[in-house]
Tab-separated table of C-alpha atoms in Angstrom:
chain	number	residue	atom	x	y	z
A	1	MET	CA	109.562	124.765	111.802
A	2	ILE	CA	108.866	121.114	110.980
A	3	ASP	CA	109.457	118.305	113.453
A	4	ASN	CA	111.987	115.482	113.189
A	5	ASN	CA	109.480	112.686	112.491
A	6	ARG	CA	111.001	110.831	109.508
A	7	PHE	CA	107.725	109.154	108.570
A	8	ALA	CA	105.928	112.517	108.443
A	9	TYR	CA	108.830	114.125	106.586
A	10	PHE	CA	108.916	111.375	103.957
A	11	LEU	CA	105.161	111.403	103.338
A	12	ASN	CA	105.067	115.192	103.130
A	13	VAL	CA	107.906	115.154	100.598
A	14	MET	CA	105.960	112.601	98.532
A	15	HIS	CA	102.852	114.797	98.696
A	16	TYR	CA	104.902	117.878	97.803
A	17	CYS	CA	106.547	116.236	94.783
A	18	ILE	CA	103.208	114.883	93.553
A	19	TRP	CA	101.833	118.440	93.872
A	20	LEU	CA	104.770	119.806	91.858
A	21	HIS	CA	104.157	117.160	89.204
A	22	ALA	CA	100.492	118.179	89.038
A	23	ILE	CA	101.561	121.765	88.421
A	24	SER	CA	104.191	120.917	85.789
A	25	TYR	CA	101.852	118.558	83.929
A	26	SER	CA	99.018	121.098	83.990
A	27	ASN	CA	101.346	123.881	82.831
A	28	PHE	CA	102.469	121.699	79.917
A	29	MET	CA	98.842	121.012	78.940
A	30	HIS	CA	97.994	124.684	79.423
A	31	LYS	CA	100.767	125.752	77.055
A	32	LEU	CA	99.708	123.126	74.544
A	33	VAL	CA	96.028	124.138	74.555
A	34	PHE	CA	96.503	127.907	74.787
A	35	GLY	CA	99.378	127.760	72.304
A	36	SER	CA	97.097	125.969	69.840
A	37	ILE	CA	94.383	128.589	70.354
A	38	ARG	CA	96.886	131.405	69.804
A	39	LEU	CA	98.284	129.686	66.709
A	40	PHE	CA	94.771	129.245	65.326
A	41	ALA	CA	93.921	132.880	66.075
A	42	ARG	CA	97.126	134.098	64.455
A	43	TYR	CA	96.318	132.537	61.092
A	44	MET	CA	92.526	132.392	61.097
A	45	CYS	CA	91.326	135.545	62.871
A	46	SER	CA	91.504	139.240	62.140
A	47	ARG	CA	93.863	141.430	64.154
A	48	ASN	CA	90.950	142.902	66.130
A	49	CYS	CA	89.649	139.407	66.922
A	50	GLN	CA	93.145	138.294	67.983
A	51	GLU	CA	93.516	141.208	70.392
A	52	ARG	CA	90.132	140.509	71.997
A	53	LEU	CA	90.912	136.801	72.269
A	54	TYR	CA	94.328	137.408	73.839
A	55	ALA	CA	92.820	139.869	76.327
A	56	TYR	CA	90.153	137.336	77.243
A	57	LEU	CA	92.725	134.546	77.696
A	58	ALA	CA	94.888	136.784	79.910
A	59	MET	CA	91.843	137.696	82.040
A	60	ARG	CA	90.847	134.025	82.393
A	61	GLU	CA	94.388	133.038	83.388
A	62	GLN	CA	94.393	135.653	86.117
A	63	GLN	CA	90.968	134.549	87.364
A	64	LEU	CA	91.992	130.896	87.429
A	65	TYR	CA	95.348	131.453	89.144
A	66	GLU	CA	94.068	131.247	92.725
A	67	PHE	CA	91.640	128.461	91.824
A	68	LYS	CA	94.552	126.380	90.550
A	69	TYR	CA	97.436	127.307	92.861
A	70	ASP	CA	95.786	127.837	96.260
A	71	LYS	CA	97.486	125.388	98.642
A	72	LYS	CA	94.388	124.759	100.726
A	73	LYS	CA	91.544	124.569	98.212
A	74	GLY	CA	93.227	124.784	94.825
A	75	LEU	CA	92.829	122.395	91.941
A	76	TYR	CA	96.436	121.187	92.068
A	77	ILE	CA	96.472	120.475	95.802
A	78	GLY	CA	93.214	118.559	95.451
A	79	TRP	CA	94.664	116.527	92.594
A	80	ALA	CA	97.850	115.897	94.573
A	81	LYS	CA	95.894	114.742	97.655
A	82	TYR	CA	93.832	112.349	95.555
A	83	LYS	CA	96.927	110.877	93.895
A	84	PHE	CA	98.841	110.683	97.167
A	85	ASP	CA	95.932	108.875	98.870
A	86	TYR	CA	95.619	106.442	95.988
A	87	ILE	CA	99.350	105.632	95.802
A	88	TYR	CA	99.834	105.419	99.570
A	89	SER	CA	96.842	103.061	99.815
A	90	CYS	CA	98.621	100.640	97.492
A	91	TYR	CA	101.070	99.745	100.266
A	92	PRO	CA	98.475	98.708	102.884
A	93	GLY	CA	96.551	97.241	99.950
A	94	PHE	CA	99.398	94.748	99.542
A	95	LEU	CA	99.128	93.857	103.217
A	96	SER	CA	95.360	93.392	102.944
A	97	PHE	CA	95.750	91.006	99.988
A	98	VAL	CA	98.284	88.944	101.946
A	99	ILE	CA	95.969	88.864	104.998
A	100	LEU	CA	93.063	87.856	102.773
A	101	GLY	CA	95.178	85.084	101.261
A	102	LEU	CA	96.137	83.792	104.703
A	103	ILE	CA	92.469	83.826	105.777
A	104	TYR	CA	91.620	81.860	102.656
A	105	LYS	CA	94.472	79.420	103.301
A	106	ASN	CA	93.414	78.751	106.893
A	107	TYR	CA	89.623	78.959	106.682
A	108	GLY	CA	88.800	78.241	103.044
A	109	ALA	CA	86.743	80.427	100.713
A	110	VAL	CA	85.490	83.719	102.127
A	111	ASN	CA	82.458	85.692	100.998
A	112	HIS	CA	82.660	89.099	99.340
A	113	VAL	CA	81.655	91.000	102.488
A	114	ILE	CA	84.565	89.565	104.486
A	115	ALA	CA	86.958	90.143	101.568
A	116	MET	CA	85.923	93.797	101.127
A	117	THR	CA	85.931	94.402	104.889
A	118	THR	CA	89.463	92.986	105.158
A	119	LEU	CA	90.665	95.221	102.320
A	120	LEU	CA	88.987	98.385	103.600
A	121	VAL	CA	89.800	97.944	107.307
A	122	THR	CA	93.496	97.305	106.603
A	123	ILE	CA	93.766	100.322	104.279
A	124	VAL	CA	91.848	102.638	106.645
A	125	ILE	CA	93.871	101.607	109.724
A	126	CYS	CA	97.151	102.115	107.847
A	127	TYR	CA	95.956	105.413	106.371
A	128	ILE	CA	95.225	107.040	109.767
A	129	PRO	CA	98.902	107.748	110.644
A	130	ALA	CA	99.500	109.091	107.124
A	131	TYR	CA	96.508	111.414	107.422
A	132	LYS	CA	97.758	112.690	110.779
A	133	ALA	CA	101.278	113.191	109.383
A	134	VAL	CA	100.209	115.107	106.272
A	135	PHE	CA	96.656	116.442	106.285
A	136	ALA	CA	95.582	116.897	109.919
A	137	ASP	CA	95.423	120.653	110.600
A	138	ASN	CA	96.955	121.188	107.133
A	139	ARG	CA	100.366	120.099	108.441
A	140	TYR	CA	101.646	119.805	104.891
A	141	LEU	CA	101.622	123.617	104.582
A	142	LYS	CA	104.498	123.894	107.085
A	143	TYR	CA	106.430	121.245	105.193
A	144	PHE	CA	105.729	122.876	101.817
A	145	LYS	CA	107.084	126.162	103.140
A	146	GLU	CA	110.277	124.408	104.214
A	147	PHE	CA	110.614	122.385	100.996
A	148	GLU	CA	110.236	125.452	98.776
A	149	THR	CA	113.499	126.807	100.209
A	150	LYS	CA	115.436	123.696	99.153
A	151	GLY	CA	117.781	123.751	96.159
A	152	LYS	CA	117.674	121.970	92.814
A	153	LYS	CA	119.780	119.049	94.044
A	154	TRP	CA	117.300	118.314	96.840
A	155	HIS	CA	114.358	118.573	94.439
A	156	LYS	CA	115.968	116.224	91.890
A	157	LYS	CA	116.785	113.656	94.567
A	158	TRP	CA	113.249	113.604	95.969
A	159	LYS	CA	111.651	113.671	92.541
A	160	ARG	CA	113.435	110.386	91.766
A	161	ILE	CA	112.418	108.908	95.117
A	162	THR	CA	108.802	109.951	94.484
A	163	ILE	CA	108.828	108.201	91.115
A	164	VAL	CA	110.050	105.014	92.833
A	165	PHE	CA	107.385	105.479	95.557
A	166	CYS	CA	104.624	105.804	92.936
A	167	PHE	CA	105.673	102.905	90.714
A	168	GLY	CA	106.515	100.840	93.793
A	169	GLY	CA	102.949	101.253	95.029
A	170	PHE	CA	101.520	99.857	91.802
A	171	ALA	CA	104.092	97.052	91.711
A	172	ILE	CA	103.466	95.965	95.292
A	173	VAL	CA	99.704	95.800	94.746
A	174	ILE	CA	100.244	93.540	91.743
A	175	PHE	CA	102.570	91.419	93.893
A	176	GLY	CA	99.902	91.240	96.631
A	177	VAL	CA	97.245	90.139	94.127
A	178	ALA	CA	99.675	87.533	92.762
A	179	ILE	CA	100.206	86.134	96.273
A	180	LEU	CA	96.449	86.017	96.836
A	181	PHE	CA	95.875	84.166	93.554
A	182	ASP	CA	98.761	81.827	94.305
A	183	ILE	CA	97.021	80.788	97.501
A	184	MET	CA	93.501	80.665	96.056
A	185	ILE	CA	94.260	78.922	92.793
A	186	GLY	CA	97.325	76.997	93.935
A	187	LEU	CA	99.268	77.326	90.698
A	188	GLU	CA	101.947	74.674	90.528
A	189	ASN	CA	104.655	76.775	88.880
A	190	PHE	CA	103.936	80.045	90.679
A	191	ARG	CA	105.009	79.760	94.299
A	192	PHE	CA	106.029	82.369	96.873
A	193	PRO	CA	108.218	80.625	99.483
A	194	ILE	CA	107.518	83.322	102.115
A	195	LEU	CA	104.091	81.770	102.614
A	196	GLY	CA	105.541	78.328	103.191
A	197	HIS	CA	103.065	76.307	101.154
């Protein structure tokens, strides 16, 4: 059974939906590629060649099944973890750009080492609770087991929320960079009143 931590629940749902998207996208590409091969074989190969090709494709699909779908080491879970990490990091990335802008505002120009350290430290510190909530001891497996029992309505709702989460991450990073440039360049017509300058 999963615990009642809303933060952990939310992040695990995001990871789960990203994993489902990885599977659906890959299945679409798989059908497209293998369908093209089958179509080519149907019109360009002899019947004997077609049968051998279809047998080979079926064998390869069976061999690749565990490699793709395994929830601990599979291709899709690896892809989902990478995407989740990248999108989640956008949110502390926004914070790091704002902090960097405030450092620049108060202390003047900063060198690249300080800038990169500010970005990385902020993202790493903010990522630790997410890692503990999702990936520590493969916690996501318990959540996945629970989520797989949910109905279509639940899946549709969280799919929409995941889309907002993903696009929101990209949007907030752009907003953070805009704030940083506003401070550094001091554009006259591009002000963010929250900074009070």
